[in-house]
Coordinates of C-alpha atoms and ligand atoms in Angstrom, one line a residue:
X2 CA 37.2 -0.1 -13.6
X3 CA 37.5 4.2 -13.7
X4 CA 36.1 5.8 -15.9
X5 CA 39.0 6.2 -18.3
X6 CA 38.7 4.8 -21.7
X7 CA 41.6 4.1 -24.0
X8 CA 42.1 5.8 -26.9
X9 CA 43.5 2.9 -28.7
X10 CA 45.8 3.6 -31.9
X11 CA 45.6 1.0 -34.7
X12 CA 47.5 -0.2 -37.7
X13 CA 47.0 2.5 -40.2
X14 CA 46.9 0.0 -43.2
X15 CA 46.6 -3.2 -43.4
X16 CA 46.9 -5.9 -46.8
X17 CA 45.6 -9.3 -46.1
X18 CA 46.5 -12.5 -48.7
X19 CA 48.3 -15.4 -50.0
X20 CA 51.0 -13.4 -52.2
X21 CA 50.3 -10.0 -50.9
X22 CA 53.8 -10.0 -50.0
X23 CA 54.5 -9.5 -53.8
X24 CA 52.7 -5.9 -53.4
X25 CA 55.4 -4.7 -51.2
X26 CA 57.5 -2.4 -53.8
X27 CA 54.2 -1.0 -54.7
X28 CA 53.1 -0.6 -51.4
X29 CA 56.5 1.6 -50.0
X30 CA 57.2 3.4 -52.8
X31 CA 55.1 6.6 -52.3
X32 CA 56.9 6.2 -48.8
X33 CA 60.2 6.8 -49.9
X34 CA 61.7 10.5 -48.7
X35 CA 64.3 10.6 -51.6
X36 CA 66.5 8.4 -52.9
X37 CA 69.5 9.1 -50.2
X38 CA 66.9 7.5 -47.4
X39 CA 66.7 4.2 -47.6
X40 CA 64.2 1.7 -46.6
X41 CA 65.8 -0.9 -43.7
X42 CA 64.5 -4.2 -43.6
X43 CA 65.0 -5.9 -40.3
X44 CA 65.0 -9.9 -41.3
X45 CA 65.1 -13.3 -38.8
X46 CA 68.0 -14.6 -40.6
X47 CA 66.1 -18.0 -40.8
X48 CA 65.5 -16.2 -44.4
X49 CA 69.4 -15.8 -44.7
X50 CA 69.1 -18.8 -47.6
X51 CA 65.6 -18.7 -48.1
X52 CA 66.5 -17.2 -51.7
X53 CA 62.7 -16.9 -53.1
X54 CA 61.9 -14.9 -50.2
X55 CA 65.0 -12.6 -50.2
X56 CA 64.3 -12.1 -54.1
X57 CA 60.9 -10.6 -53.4
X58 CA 62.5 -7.9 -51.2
X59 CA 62.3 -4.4 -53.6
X60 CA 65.8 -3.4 -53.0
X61 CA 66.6 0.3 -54.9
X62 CA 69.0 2.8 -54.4
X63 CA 71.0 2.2 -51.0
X64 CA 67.8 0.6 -49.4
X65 CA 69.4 -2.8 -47.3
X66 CA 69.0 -6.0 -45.3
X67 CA 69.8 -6.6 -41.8
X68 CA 69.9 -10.1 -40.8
X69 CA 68.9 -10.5 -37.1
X70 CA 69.1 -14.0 -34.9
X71 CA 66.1 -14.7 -33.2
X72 CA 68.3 -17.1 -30.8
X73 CA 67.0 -14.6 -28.1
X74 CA 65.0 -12.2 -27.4
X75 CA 64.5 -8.3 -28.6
X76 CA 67.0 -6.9 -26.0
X77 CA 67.1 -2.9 -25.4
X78 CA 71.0 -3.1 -26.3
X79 CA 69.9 -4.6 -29.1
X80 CA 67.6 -2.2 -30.4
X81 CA 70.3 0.8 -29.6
X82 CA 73.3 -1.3 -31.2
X83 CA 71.1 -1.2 -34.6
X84 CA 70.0 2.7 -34.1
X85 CA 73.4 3.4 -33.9
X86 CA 74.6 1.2 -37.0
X87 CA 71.7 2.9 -38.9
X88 CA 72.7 6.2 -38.3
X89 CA 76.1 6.1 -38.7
X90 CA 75.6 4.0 -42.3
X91 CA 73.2 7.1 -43.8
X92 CA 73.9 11.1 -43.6
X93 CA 70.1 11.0 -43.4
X94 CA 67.0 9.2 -41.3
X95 CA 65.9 6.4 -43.2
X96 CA 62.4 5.9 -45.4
X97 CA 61.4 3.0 -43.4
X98 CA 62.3 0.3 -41.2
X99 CA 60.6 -3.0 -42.6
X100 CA 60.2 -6.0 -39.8
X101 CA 60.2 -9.8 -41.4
X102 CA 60.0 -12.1 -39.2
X103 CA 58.2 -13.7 -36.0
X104 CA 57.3 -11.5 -32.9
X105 CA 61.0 -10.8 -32.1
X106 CA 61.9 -9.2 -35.8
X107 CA 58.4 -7.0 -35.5
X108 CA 58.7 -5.8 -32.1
X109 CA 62.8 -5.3 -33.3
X110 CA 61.5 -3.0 -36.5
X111 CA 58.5 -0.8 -34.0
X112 CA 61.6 -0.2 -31.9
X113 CA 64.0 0.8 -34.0
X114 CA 61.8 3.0 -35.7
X115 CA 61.0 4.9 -32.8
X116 CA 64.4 5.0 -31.2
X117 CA 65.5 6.7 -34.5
X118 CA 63.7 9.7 -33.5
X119 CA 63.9 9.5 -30.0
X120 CA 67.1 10.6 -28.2
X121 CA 68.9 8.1 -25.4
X122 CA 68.5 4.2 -24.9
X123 CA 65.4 2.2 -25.4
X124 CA 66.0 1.4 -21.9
X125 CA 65.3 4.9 -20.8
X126 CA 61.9 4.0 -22.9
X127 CA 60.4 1.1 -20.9
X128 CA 56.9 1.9 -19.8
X129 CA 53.8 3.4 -20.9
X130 CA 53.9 6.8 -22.8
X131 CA 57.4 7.3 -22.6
X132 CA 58.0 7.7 -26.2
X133 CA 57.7 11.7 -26.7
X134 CA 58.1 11.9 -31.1
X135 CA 56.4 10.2 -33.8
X136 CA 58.7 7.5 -35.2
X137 CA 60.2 6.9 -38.7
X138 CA 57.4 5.0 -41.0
X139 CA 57.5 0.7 -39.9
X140 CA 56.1 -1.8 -42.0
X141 CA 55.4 -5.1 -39.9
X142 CA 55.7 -8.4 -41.6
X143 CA 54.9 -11.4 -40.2
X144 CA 56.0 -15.0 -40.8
X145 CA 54.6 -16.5 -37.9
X146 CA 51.6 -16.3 -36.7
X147 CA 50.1 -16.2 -32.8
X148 CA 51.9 -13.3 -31.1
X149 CA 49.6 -10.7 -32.4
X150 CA 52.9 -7.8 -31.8
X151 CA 51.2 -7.2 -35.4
X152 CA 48.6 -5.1 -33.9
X153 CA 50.1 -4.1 -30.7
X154 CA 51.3 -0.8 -29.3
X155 CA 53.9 -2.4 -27.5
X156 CA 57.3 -4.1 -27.9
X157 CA 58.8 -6.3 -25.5
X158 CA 62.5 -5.6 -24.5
X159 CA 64.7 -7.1 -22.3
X160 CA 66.5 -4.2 -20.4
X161 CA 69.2 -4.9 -17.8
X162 CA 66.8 -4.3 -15.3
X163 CA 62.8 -5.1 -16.7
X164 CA 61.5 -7.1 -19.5
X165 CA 58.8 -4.2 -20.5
X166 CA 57.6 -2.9 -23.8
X167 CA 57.8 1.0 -25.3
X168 CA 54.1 0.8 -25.2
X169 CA 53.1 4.4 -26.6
X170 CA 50.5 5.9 -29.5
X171 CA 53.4 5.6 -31.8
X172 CA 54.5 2.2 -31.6
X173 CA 51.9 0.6 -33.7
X174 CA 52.9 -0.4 -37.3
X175 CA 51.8 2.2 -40.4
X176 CA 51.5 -0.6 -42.6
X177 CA 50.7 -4.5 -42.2
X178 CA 51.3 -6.9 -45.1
X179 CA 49.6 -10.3 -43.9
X180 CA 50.6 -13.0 -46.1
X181 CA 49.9 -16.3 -44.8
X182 CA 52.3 -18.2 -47.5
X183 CA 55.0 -16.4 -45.2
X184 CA 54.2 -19.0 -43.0
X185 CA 55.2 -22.2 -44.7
X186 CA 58.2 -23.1 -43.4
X187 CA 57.6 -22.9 -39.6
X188 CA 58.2 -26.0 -37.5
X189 CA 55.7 -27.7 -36.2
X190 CA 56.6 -27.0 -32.4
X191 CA 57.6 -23.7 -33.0
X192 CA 54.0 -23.2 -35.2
X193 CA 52.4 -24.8 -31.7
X194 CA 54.0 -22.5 -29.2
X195 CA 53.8 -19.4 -31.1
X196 CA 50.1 -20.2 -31.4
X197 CA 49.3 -21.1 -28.0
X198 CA 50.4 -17.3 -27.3
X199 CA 47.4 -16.4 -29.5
X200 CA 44.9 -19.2 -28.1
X201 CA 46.2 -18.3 -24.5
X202 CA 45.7 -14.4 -24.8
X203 CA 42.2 -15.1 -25.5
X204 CA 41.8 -17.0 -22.2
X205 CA 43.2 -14.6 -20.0
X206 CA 41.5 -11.8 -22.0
X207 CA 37.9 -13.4 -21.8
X208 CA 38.4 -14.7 -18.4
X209 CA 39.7 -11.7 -16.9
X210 CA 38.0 -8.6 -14.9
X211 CA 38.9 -6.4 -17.8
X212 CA 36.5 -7.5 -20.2
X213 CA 33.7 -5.6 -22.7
X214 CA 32.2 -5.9 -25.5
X215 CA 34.7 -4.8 -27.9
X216 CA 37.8 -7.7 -26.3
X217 CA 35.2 -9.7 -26.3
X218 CA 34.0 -9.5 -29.9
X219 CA 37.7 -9.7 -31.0
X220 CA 38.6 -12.6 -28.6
X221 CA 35.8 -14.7 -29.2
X222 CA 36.5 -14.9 -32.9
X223 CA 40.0 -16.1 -32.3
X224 CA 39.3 -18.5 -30.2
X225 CA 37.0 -20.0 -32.8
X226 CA 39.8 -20.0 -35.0
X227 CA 42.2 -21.5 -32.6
X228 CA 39.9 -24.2 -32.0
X229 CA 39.5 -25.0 -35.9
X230 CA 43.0 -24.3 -36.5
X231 CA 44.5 -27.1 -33.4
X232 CA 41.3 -29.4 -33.1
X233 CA 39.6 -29.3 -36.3
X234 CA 40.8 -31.0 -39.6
X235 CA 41.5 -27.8 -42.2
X236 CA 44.1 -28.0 -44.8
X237 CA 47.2 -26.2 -44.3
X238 CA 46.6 -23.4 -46.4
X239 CA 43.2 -22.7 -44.1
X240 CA 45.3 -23.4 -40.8
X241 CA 47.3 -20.7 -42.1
X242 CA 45.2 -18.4 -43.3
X243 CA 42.8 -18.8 -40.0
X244 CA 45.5 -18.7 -38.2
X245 CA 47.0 -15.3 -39.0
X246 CA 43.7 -13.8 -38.3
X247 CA 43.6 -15.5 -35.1
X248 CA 46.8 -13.5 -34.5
X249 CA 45.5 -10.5 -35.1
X250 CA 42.0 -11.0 -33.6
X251 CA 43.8 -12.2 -29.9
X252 CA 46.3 -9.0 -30.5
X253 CA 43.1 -6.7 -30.8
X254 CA 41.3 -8.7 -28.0
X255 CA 44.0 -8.0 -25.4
X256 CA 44.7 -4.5 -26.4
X257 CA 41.6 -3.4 -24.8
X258 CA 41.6 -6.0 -22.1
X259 CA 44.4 -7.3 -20.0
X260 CA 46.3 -10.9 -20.5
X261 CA 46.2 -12.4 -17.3
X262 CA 48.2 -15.5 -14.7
X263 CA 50.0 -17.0 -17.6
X264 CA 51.9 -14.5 -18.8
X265 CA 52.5 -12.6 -15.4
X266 CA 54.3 -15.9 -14.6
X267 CA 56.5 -16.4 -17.8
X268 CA 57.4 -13.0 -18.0
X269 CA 58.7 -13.7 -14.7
X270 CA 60.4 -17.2 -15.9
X271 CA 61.5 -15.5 -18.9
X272 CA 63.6 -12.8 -17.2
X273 CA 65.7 -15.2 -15.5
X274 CA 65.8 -18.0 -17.5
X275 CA 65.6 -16.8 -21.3
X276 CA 62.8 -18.8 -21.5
X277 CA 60.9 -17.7 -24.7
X278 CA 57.7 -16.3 -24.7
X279 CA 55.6 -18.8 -26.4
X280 CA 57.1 -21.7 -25.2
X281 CA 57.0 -20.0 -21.8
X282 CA 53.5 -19.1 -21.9
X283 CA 52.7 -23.1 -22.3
X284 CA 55.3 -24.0 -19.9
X285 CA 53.2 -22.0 -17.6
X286 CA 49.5 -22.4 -19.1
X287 CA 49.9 -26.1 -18.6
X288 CA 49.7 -25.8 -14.6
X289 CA 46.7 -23.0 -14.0
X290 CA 43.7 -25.5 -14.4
X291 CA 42.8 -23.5 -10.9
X292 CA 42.3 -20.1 -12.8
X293 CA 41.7 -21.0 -16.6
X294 CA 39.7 -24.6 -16.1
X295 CA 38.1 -24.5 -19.1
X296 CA 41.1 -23.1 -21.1
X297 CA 43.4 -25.7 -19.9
X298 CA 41.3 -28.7 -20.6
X299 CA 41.4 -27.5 -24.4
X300 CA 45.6 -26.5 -24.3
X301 CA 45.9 -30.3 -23.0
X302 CA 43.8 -32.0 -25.9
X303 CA 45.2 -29.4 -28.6
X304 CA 49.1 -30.8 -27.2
X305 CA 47.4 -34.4 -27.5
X306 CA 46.6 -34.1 -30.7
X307 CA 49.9 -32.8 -31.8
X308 CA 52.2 -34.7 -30.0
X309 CA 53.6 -31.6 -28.3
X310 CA 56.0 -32.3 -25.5
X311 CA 56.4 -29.6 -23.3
X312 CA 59.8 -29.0 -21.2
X313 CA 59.3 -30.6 -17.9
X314 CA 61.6 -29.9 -14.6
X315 CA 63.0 -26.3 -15.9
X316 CA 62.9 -24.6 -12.4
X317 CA 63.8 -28.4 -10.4
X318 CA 67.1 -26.7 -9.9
X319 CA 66.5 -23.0 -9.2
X320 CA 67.4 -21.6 -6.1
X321 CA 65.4 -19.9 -3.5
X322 CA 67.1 -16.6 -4.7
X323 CA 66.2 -17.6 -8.3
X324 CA 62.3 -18.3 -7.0
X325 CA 62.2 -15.0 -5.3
X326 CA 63.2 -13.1 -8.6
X327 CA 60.4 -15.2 -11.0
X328 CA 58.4 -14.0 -7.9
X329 CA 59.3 -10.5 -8.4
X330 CA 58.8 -9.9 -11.6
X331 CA 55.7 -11.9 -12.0
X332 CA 53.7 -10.0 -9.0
X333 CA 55.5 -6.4 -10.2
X334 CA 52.9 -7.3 -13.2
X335 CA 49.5 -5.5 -11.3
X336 CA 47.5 -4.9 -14.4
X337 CA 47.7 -8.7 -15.0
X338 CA 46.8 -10.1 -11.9
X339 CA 43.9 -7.3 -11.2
X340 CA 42.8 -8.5 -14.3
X341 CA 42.8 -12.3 -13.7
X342 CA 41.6 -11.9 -9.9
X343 CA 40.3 -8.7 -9.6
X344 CA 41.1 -6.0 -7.1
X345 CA 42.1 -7.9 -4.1
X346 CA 44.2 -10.2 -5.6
X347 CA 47.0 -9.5 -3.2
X348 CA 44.9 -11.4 -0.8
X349 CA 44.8 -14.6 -2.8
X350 CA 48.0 -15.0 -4.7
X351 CA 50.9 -15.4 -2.3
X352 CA 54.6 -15.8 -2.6
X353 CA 54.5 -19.4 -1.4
X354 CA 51.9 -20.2 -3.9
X355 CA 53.8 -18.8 -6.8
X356 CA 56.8 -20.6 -5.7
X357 CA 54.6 -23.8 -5.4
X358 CA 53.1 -23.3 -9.4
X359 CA 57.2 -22.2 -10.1
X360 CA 58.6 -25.0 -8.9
X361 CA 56.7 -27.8 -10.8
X362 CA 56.8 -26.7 -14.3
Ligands
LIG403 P1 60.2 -15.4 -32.8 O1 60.0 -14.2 -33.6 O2 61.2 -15.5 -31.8 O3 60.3 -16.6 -33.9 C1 60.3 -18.0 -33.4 C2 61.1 -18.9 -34.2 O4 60.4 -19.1 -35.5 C3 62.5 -18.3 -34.6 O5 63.4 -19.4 -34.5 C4 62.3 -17.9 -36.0 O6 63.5 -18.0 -36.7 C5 61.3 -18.9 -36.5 N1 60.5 -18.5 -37.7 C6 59.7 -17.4 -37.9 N2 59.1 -17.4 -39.1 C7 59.5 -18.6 -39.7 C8 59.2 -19.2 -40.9 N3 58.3 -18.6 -41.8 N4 59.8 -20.3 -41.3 C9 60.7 -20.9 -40.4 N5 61.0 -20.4 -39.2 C10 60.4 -19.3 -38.8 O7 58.9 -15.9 -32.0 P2 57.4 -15.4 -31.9 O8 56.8 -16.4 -31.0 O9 56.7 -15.0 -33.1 O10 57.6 -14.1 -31.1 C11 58.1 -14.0 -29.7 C12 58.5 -12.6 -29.4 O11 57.4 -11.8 -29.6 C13 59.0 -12.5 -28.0 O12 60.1 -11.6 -28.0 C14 57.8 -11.8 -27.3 O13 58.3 -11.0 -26.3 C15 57.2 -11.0 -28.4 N6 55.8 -10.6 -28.3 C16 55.4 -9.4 -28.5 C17 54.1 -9.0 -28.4 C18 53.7 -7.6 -28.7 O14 52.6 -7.3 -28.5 N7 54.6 -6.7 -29.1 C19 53.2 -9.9 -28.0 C20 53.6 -11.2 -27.8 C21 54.9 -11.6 -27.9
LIG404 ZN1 51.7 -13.3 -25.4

C-alpha cells in the first residue's frame, strides 16, 4: 500500500440510548439559524402512520416533514428533485436536514445537505472529493441497523450512468442520535439482510489486503456482535442495542479498509437489476465460499437459524448483454477487488468466472 494515509473525518457528535431520540429538540436547537430556516426532516414513509414516532419529531416555526419511499434506492434525480423542492419552499437555506430512516433515508439527508450548497446535479458529484463546500448541518437517524451509512463519508446514488457515492470530508453526519428502540418494528427478513451488510463488511474488511490495526480493532468487535446478535440467544432489546453498534463498528471498520468480492458483485447486480443492497449483498455472499470460507460457513448457519430464504434463480434469465453489464460494473470496482485479491487480481478474476458466480445466484 503507498504511503498515503487517510485523513478520515468522523461524526462530530454522537448520542447513544434507548429513548435518546426524545433528546432531539434539545439537541437541534442551538442549531437553528433563525426562525425563517427551517429544520427538514427527511422520513421513510414506513413512519407515515407510525403516530408515536411522528409525535416525537420537534416541529417549530416552518420546520417540516418529507415523506420519502424506500421502494428503491437513493437515486441522484432524486436527491436534486428534493434540493429543488427545498429551495423553492424557503427564501432562505435551511437549519438542517434531519435523515430518519434505514440506509436509503440517511444517505438521502447527507446528500441533500450537501447539494444544497453545492451548485449542479448530484450526478455531476459522483466520486471521491468532488464535493468543493461544506454542506448545510445533517443529523442522521437511524431505524435500522447494519448499513453503517451512519458513520460513512459516502452516499450511494444511482446516477443514469454509475451507482457511486459523493464520498467527500463533508459528507459525514454532524450529529448521530442512536436509539436502538427505533428499531422495533423492522421485519424479520428485512432486520436479516440489513444486518448481513454489517456482518459481511467485516468479512471483506478483515479478509482483505487493506487491513491494519485500526479496521481491525473496529471489525473485530462487530463481528463479535454479529455473532451474539444471529447465533447467540440475547433478548431483543440486547439484539438491538448490540446490533446498532455492530452497525457502526463494521461502518468504522471499512472506512479505513476496503469491502471486498461481495459487494463489487451486487453493486454490479444492483445497477441492473434494482436489486437492493442488503439483500443483494446475501444474494451474492451466499456463493463466495472460494474467497470468504470461513465467513460463509457462519452466513449459512446464521440463515439456518432464522429460516431465511434467500431469492434463488434472479439472473436464470439475463442475457449475455445483461451478464456483460453486472460484469462491468462489478470489475470497474478496483479498490474492492485489489483489496480482496491483492494487486494482481486481474490475473485471477476473469469475465467467464464472474459470469459463472452471476449466473447461479
Ligand atoms: P432501507 O433504508 O432501504 O430500509 C429497508 C427497509 O426497511 C425499508 O422498507 C424501510 O421502510 C424499512 N424500515 C426501516 N426502518 C424500519 C423500522 N424501524 N420499522 C419498520 N420498517 C423499517 O435499507 P438499508 O438496508 O438500511 O439501507 C440500504 C441503503 O443503504 C442502500 O441504498 C445502500 O446503497 C445504502 N448504503 C449506504 C452505505 C453508506 O456508507 N452510505 C453503506 C451501505 C449501504
Ligand atoms: Zn454494504
Amino acid at each position: 500500500m503507498s504511503m498515503n494515509f487517510k485523513n478520515f473525518p468522523m461524526v462530530s457528535k454522537v448520542v447513544f440510548g434507548r429513548g435518546s431520540f426524545t433528546q432531539l429538540g434539545e439537541i437541534m436547537a442551538p442549531m437553528r439559524l433563525n426562525e425563517h430556516a427551517p429544520f427538514i426532516y427527511l422520513v421513510d414513509d414506513v413512519f407515515e402512520n407510525n403516530s408515536a414516532l411522528i409525535a416525537k419529531i420537534p416541529l417549530l416555526y416552518s420546520d417540516q416533514i418529507i415523506y420519502i419511499s424506500t421502494e428503491e434506492e437513493p437515486k441522484t434525480s432524486q436527491v436534486d428533485q428534493l434540493v429543488e423542492t427545498i429551495i423553492l419552499g424557503s427564501s432562505i437555506l435551511p437549519s438542517g436536514i434531519i435523515g430518519i430512516g434505514g440506509g436509503s433515508l440517511l444517505d438521502l439527508a447527507k446528500a441533500v445537505a450537501l447539494m444544497l450548497t453545492n451548485n449542479g446535479s448530484s450526478e455531476d458529484y459522483q466520486g471521491w472529493d468532488l464535493i468543493k463546500n461544506k454542506g448545510i448541518y445533517h443529523v442522521g437517524i437511524p431505524t435500522i441497523s447494519g448499513t453503517g451509512a451512519e458513520v460513512s463519508r459516502t452516499t450511494i446514488l444511482t446516477g443514469p450512468t454509475m451507482k457511486l457515492g459523493l464520498n467527500s470530508d463533508f459528507t459525514p453526519f454532524d450529529q448521530v442520535i442512536l436509539d436502538p428502540q427505533l428499531t422495533e418494528g423492522v421485519s424479520k427478513e428485512q432486520w436479516f439482510y440489513t444486518g448481513m451488510d454489517c456482518f459481511i463488511h467485516c468479512i471483506e474488511s478483515l479478509n482483505g489486503e487493506y487491513i491494519n490495526s485500526f479496521s481491525k480493532t473496529y471489525g473485530e468487535t462487530a463481528l463479535e456482535l454479529c455473532k451474539e446478535v444471529f447465533l447467540g440467544s440475547l433478548n431483543s432489546e440486547e439484539c438491538q442495542d448490540k446490533l446498532m453498534m455492530a452497525s457502526w463498528h463494521g461502518g468504522m471498520s471499512i472506512a479505513y479498509s476496503q469491502v471486498g468480492v461481495a459487494h463489487a458483485m451486487s453493486y454490479g447486480m444492483s445497477f441492473l437489476l434494482g436489486t437492493k443492497h442488503g439483500i443483494g449483498n446475501c444474494i451474492v455472499f451466499d456463493h463466495l465460499k472460494d474467497f470468504y470460507p470461513e465467513g460463509v460457513k457462519l452466513f449459512k448457519e446464521m440463515k439456518r437459524k432464522h429460516d431465511i430464504h434467500i431469492p434463488k434463480g434472479i439472473c436464470s434469465n439475463l442475457t449475455d448483454k445483461e451478464f456483460d453489464i453486472m460484469i462491468d460494473v462489478a470489475m470497474s470496482l478496483e479498490p474492492l477487488w485489489e483489496n480482496a485479491i491483492g494487486k494482481d487480481w486481474k490475473t485471477k478474476i476473469t469475465r467467464p468466472l464472474l459470469k459463472d458466480l452471476y449466473s447461479k445466484m
